[in-house]
XYZ file of C-alpha atoms in Angstrom:
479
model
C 0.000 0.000 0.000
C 1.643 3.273 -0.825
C 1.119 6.670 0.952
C -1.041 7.851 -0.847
C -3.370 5.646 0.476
C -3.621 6.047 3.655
C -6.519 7.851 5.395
C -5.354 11.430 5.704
C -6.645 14.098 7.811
C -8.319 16.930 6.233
C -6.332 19.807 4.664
C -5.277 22.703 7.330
C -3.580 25.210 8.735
C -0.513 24.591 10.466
C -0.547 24.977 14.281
C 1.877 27.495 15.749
C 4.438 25.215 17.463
C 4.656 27.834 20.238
C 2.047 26.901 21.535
C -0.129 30.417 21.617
C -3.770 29.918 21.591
C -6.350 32.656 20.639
C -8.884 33.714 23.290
C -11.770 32.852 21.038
C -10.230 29.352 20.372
C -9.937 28.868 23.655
C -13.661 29.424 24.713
C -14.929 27.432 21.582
C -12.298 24.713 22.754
C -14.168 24.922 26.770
C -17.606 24.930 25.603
C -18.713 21.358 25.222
C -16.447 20.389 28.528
C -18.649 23.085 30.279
C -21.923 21.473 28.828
C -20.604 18.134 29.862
C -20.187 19.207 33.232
C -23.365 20.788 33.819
C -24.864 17.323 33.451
C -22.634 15.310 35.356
C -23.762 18.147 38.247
C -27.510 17.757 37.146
C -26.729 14.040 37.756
C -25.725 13.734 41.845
C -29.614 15.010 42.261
C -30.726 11.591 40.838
C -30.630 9.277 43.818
C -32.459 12.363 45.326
C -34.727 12.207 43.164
C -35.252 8.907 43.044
C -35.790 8.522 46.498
C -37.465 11.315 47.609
C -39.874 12.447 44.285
C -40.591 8.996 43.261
C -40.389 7.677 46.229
C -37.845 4.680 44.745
C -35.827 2.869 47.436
C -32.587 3.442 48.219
C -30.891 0.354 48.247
C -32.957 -0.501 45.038
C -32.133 2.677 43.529
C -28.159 2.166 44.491
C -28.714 -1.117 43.170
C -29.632 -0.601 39.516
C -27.064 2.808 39.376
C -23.847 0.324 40.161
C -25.428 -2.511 37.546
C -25.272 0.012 35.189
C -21.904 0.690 36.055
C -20.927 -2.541 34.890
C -22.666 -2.025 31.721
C -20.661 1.105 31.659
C -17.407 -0.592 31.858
C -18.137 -2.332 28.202
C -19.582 0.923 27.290
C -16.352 2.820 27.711
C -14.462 0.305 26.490
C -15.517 -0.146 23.271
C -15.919 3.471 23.009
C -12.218 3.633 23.562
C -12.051 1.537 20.299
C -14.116 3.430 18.227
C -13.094 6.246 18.411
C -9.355 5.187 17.986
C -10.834 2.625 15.277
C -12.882 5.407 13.008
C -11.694 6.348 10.109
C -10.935 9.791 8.736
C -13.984 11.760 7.746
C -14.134 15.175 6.468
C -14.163 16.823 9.925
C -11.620 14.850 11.360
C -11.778 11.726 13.139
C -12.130 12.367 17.075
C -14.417 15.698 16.301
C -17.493 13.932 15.393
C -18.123 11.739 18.639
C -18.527 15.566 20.242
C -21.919 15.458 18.874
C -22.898 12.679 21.527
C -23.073 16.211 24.201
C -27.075 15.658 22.239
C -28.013 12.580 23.269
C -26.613 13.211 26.834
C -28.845 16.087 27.122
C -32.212 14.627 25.340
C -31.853 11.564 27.671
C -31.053 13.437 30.740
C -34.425 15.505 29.925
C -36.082 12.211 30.021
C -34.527 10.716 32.377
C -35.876 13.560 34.903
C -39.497 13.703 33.217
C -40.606 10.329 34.526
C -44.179 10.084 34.375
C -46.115 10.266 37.050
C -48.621 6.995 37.565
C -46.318 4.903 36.121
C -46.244 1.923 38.876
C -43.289 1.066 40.586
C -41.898 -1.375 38.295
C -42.099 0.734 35.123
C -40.611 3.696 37.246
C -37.123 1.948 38.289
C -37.099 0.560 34.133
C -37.915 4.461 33.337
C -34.920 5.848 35.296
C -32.643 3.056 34.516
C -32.924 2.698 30.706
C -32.510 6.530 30.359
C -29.709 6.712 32.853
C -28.107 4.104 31.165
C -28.323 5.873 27.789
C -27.072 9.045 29.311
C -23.751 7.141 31.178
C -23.449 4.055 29.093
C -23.684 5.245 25.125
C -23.504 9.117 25.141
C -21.466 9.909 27.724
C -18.334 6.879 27.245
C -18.530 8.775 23.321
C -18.231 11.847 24.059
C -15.518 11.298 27.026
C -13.409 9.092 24.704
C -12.741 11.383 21.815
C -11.245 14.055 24.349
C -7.847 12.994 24.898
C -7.229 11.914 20.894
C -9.777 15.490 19.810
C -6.949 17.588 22.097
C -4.298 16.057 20.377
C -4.876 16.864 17.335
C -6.432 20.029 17.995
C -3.360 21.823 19.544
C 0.515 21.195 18.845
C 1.982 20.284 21.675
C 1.933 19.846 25.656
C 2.544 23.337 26.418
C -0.623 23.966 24.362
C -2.566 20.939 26.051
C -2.177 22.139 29.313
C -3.508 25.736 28.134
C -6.951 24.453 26.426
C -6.877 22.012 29.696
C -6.476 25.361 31.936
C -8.816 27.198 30.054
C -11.893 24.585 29.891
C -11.633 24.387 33.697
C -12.147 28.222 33.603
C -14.911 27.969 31.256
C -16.099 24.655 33.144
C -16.053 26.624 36.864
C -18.204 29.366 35.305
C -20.742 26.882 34.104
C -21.059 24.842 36.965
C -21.460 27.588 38.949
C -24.421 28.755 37.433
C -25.780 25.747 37.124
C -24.235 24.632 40.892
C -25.939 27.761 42.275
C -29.461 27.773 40.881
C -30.073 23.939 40.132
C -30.676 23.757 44.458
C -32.620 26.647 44.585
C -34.599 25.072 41.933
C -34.414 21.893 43.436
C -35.915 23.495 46.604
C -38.626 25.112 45.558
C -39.732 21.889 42.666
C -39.860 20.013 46.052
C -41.471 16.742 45.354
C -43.431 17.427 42.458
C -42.877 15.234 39.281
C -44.117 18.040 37.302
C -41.961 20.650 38.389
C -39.204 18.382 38.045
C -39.642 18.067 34.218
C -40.109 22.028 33.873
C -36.795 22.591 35.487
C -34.739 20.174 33.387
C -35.295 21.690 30.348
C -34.700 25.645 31.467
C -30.689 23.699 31.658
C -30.960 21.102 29.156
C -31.487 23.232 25.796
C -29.358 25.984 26.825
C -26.189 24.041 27.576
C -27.180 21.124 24.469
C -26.638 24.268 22.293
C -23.433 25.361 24.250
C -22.183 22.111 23.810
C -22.596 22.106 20.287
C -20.329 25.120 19.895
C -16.675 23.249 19.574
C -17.655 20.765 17.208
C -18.763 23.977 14.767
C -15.508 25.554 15.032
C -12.481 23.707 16.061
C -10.615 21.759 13.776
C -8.632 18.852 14.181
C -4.953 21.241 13.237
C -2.866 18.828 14.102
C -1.927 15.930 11.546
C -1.075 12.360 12.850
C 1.788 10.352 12.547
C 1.731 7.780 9.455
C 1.739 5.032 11.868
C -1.515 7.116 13.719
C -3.296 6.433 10.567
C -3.898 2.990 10.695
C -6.963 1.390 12.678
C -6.060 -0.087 15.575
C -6.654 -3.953 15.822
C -7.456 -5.880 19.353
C -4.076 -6.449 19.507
C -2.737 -3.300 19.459
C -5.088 -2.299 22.459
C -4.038 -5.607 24.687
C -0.471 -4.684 24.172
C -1.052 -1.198 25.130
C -3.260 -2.439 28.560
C -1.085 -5.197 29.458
C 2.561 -3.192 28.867
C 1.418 0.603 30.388
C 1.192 0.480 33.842
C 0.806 4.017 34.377
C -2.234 4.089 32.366
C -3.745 2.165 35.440
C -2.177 4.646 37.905
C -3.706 7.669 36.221
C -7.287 5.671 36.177
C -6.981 4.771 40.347
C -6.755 8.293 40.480
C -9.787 8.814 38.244
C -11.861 6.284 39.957
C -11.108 7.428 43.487
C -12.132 10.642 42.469
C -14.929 9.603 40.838
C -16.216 7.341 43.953
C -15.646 9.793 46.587
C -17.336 12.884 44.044
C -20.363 11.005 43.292
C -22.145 9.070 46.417
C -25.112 12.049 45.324
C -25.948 12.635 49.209
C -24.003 16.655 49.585
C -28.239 17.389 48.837
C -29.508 14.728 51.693
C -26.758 16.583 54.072
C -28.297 20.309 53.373
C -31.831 19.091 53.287
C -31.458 16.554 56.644
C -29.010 17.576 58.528
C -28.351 21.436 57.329
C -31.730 22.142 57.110
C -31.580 24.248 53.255
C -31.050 22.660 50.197
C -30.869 25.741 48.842
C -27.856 26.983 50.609
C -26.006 24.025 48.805
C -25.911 26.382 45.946
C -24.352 29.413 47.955
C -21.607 26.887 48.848
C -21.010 25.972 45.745
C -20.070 29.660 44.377
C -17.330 29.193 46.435
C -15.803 27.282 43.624
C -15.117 30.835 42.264
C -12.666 31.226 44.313
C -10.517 28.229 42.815
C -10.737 29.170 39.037
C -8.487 32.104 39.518
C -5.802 29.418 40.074
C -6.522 27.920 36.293
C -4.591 30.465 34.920
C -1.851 29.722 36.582
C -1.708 26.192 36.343
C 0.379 26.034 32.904
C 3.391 28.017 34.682
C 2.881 25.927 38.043
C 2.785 22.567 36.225
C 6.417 23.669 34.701
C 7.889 23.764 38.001
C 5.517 20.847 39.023
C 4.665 17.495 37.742
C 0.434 17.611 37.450
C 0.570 14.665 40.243
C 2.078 16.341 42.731
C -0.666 19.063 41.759
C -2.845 16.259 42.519
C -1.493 14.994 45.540
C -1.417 18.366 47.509
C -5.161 18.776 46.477
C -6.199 15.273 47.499
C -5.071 16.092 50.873
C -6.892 19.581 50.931
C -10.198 17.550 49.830
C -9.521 15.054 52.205
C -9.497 18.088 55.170
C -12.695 19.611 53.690
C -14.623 16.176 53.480
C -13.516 15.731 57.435
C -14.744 19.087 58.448
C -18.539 17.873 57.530
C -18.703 15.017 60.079
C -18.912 18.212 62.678
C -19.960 21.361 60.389
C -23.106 20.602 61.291
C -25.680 23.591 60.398
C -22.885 26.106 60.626
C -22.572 27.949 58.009
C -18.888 29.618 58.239
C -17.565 25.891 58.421
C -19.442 24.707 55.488
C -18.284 26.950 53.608
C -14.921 26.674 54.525
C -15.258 22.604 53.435
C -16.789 23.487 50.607
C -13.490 25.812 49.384
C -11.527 22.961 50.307
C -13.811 19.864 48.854
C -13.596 22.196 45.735
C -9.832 22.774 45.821
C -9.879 18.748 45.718
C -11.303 17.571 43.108
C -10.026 20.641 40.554
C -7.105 19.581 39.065
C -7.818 15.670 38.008
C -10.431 16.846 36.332
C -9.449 19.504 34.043
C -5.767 17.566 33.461
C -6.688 14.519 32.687
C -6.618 14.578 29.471
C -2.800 15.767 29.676
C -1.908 12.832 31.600
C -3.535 10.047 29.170
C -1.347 11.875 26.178
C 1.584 11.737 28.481
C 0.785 7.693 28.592
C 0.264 7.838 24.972
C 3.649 8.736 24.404
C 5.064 6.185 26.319
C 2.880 4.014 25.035
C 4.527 5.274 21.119
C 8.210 4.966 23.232
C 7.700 1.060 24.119
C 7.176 1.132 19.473
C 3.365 0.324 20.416
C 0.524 2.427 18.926
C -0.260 6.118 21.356
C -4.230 4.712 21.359
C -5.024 8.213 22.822
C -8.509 7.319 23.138
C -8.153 3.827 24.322
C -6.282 5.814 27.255
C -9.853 8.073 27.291
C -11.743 5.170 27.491
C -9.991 3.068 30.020
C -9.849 6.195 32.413
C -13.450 7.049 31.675
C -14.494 3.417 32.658
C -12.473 3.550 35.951
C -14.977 6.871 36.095
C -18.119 5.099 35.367
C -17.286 2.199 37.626
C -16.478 4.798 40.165
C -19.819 6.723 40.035
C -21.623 2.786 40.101
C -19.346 2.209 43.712
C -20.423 5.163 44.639
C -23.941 4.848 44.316
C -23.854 1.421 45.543
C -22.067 1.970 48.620
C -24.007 5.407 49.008
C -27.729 3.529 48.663
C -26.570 0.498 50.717
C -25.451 2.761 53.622
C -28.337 5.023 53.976
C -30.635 1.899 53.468
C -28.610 -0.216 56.570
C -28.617 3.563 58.541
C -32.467 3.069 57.991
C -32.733 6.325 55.743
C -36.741 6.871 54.769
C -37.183 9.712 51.479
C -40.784 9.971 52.908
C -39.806 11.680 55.927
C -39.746 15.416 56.900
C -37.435 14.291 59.458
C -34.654 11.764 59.380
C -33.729 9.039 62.420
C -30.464 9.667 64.464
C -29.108 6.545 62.580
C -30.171 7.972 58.806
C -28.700 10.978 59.921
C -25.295 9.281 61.086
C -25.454 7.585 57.512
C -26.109 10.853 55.401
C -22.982 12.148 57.406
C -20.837 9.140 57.052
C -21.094 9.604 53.028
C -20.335 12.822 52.861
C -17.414 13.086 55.143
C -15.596 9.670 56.383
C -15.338 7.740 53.289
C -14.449 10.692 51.090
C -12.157 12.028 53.686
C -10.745 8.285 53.517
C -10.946 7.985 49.860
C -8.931 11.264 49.148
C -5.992 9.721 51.149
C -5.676 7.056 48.415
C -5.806 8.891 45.752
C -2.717 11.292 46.895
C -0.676 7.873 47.458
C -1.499 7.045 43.897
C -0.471 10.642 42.840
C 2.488 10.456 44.724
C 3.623 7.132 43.313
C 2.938 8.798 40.338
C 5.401 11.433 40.129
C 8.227 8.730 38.622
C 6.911 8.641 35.386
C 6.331 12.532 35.749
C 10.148 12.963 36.260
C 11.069 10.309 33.667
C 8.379 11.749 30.756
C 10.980 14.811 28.988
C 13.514 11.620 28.420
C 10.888 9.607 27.254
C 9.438 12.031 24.763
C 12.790 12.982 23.807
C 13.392 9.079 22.389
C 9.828 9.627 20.963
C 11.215 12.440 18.904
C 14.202 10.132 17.923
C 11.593 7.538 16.546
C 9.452 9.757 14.736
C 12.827 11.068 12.721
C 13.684 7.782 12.217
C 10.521 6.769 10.782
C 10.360 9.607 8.740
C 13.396 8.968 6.950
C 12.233 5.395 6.765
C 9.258 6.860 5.175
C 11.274 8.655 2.398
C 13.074 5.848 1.247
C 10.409 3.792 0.706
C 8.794 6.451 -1.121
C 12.060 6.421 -3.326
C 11.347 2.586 -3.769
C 8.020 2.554 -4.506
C 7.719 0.612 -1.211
C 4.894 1.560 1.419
C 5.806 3.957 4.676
C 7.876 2.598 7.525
C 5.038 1.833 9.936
C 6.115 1.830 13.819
C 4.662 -0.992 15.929
């Protein structure tokens, strides 16, 4: 097969290997990251209102959110391999799966709208069918293409770390909003189906149409290596599991965070034991506070590897998580947790992506294929299976504590359970993930040695490439 051949990416302009990024770009780059977000926040009000609007139980509830979990797991998976399997198309190949932000906001519209009257049984195959849609098909797509989309959107990891910075500006503004008003909303809807389904869709059409804005206007810039071009096999993606094991490292972060983000009970503790749902929205502007810090984090990460970032913010998250088991109704100190809960769980999820091209380079060091969204989708199933622990440890707890969603008031024991998920196991769970961070930081310190032997391969290919252009004889191909 000659060059020529080969699946090319379309026609472009050629990034600026400095690594300067226009303002607009940068926004357009942010938007569908901020739309994403807004549903994943949308999303820790389910079990809530589950359990309290439907009147679902809890364990059942927990129950059905970790078995989709493990239908997750293939989900993400095999995402992974599409997206790293799809061939070129006319707007690239990772920019199309952006288009999945659609289907995560039609089915989280439905999945909020359940019918009233339905029966029991129909109700828990209502809310799981559309929650699986949401976290099983749309989301694994959508989460996938990011690491492979950034890629080959920007030049290099200067540049990465800039769009990374700049969606978690974008992304803190977004959730805010939506952070803020979605509990004042959520207080006044109350228990009422009805006003549940009006409220959805004042954020689902609004941020569906936000999220469509990167897929209209950024390009994939960035053209892939020869080797890039060809679709990756099984093979290819068991040699890349079985010989990275830093991949894994960077998705026991991911799934820590994920588990101890996502037991969906922050709105039990300000309706039970606060006393205000509402004021969870007031604590959430806090996170204000922390996106200042974005724009510093290219300059900081230069001095300091992104796990040690990582690390030092586990800790903090770990300190705010504690400070709930006594906060209590006081305000000064849950706000205080709240700054440091925040502080937490910032930078793994804005630099993620930056940290699953870092593995795709070693991946391309070891002569394997960089499978950037393989990476996406491994890390993005440790996520799903995180948020399916999380809800099945979160349901199973409040059920044992004897938590009741009918109640005005809860038991001494539900009460001791609502706290227990929102403060000891997070607290706990943030400890782990700064060991895995800090284990971490040897590949950090070995990764400018290892991408300098990348850069000898890719010149060696290259003028493998030439030669067997000279011969009539297909491109070198590094495996």
């Amino acid at each position: 097969m000659t060059a020529t051949s080969e699946p090319q990416s379309p026609p472009t302009t050629t990034p600026d290997p400095t690594g300067r990024i226009s303002f607009g770009r940068l926004l357009a780059w942010s938007s569908s990251h901020a739309s994403q977000a807004g549903s994943v926040i949308v999303l820790t009000y389910f079990t809530i209102y589950c359990t309290d609007t439907l009147g679902l139980a809890p364990a059942v509830v927990g129950g059905l959110l970790l078995a989709s979990k493990l239908v997750d797991a293939v989900g993400v998976l095999f995402a992974g391999w599409l997206v790293d399997a799809s061939p070129e198309t006319r707007w690239g190949k990772a920019r199309p799966y952006d288009l999945a932000i659609i289907g995560i906001w039609v089915f989280t519209a439905v999945l909020f709208s359940t019918p009233g009257g339905l029966g029991e049984v129909a109700e828990y195959a209502w809310v799981f069918v559309s929650y699986l849609l949401v976290t099983a098909v749309f989301s694994p797509l959508f989460l996938a293409n990011q690491p492979l989309y950034l890629a080959r959107a920007f030049a290099n990891r200067d540049a990465y770390t800039k769009a990374s910075s700049a969606s978690g500006i974008v992304i803190g503004v977004i959730s805010l909003v939506v952070g803020i008003v979605f509990p004042v909303l959520v207080g006044q809807a109350g228990k009422s189906t009805t006003a549940w389904s009006h409220m959805i869709l004042v954020f689902a059409v609004p941020l569906a149409l936000i999220g469509l804005i990167r897929f209209c206007t950024v390009r994939e810039t960035h053209q892939p290596n020869p080797a890039e071009t060809q679709r990756a096999t099984l093979r290819d993606i068991m040699t890349v599991l079985k010989s990275n094991p830093y991949l894994w490292s960077v998705s026991g972060i991911q799934f820590v965070i994920a588990v101890l983000g996502n037991f969906g009970a922050l709105a039990y503790y300000y309706r039970y034991v606060v006393g205000n749902v509402g004021l969870l929205g007031i604590a959430g502007a806090l996170a204000i506070l922390i996106l200042p810090v974005m724009l510093f984090f290219p300059r900081i990460i230069k001095r300091y590897s992104i796990s040690a970032i990582i690390m030092v913010s586990s800790v903090l998250g770990a300190i705010g998580f504690a400070m709930y088991s006594f906060a209590g109704a006081n305000i000064p100190l849950l706000l205080v947790a709240a700054l440091f809960t925040a502080a937490g769980s910032t930078p793994i999820a804005f630099l993620l992506p930056v940290l699953v091209i870092d593995n795709a380079t070693y991946n391309e060091s070891k002569g394997n294929r960089r499978l950037e969204s393989v990476g996406g989708g491994v890390t993005s199933f440790a996520q799903n299976l995180g948020v399916g622990v999380a809800a099945g440890i979160g349901g199973i707890v409040l059920s044992i504590a004897g938590y009741d969603g009918t109640r005005a008031v809860q038991t001494p024991s539900a009460t001791l359970g609502i706290i227990a998920v929102n403060s000891w196991l997070p607290a706990a769970l943030s400890i782990v993930a700064a060991v895995i961070a800090w284990r971490y930081q040897r590949f950090e310190r070995d990764l400018p040695a290892i991408t300098a032997s990348v850069m000898v391969q890719r010149e060696r290919a290259a003028k493998g490439t030439a030669s067997g252009d000279d011969t009539g004889d297909g491109p070198t191909v590094m495996r």
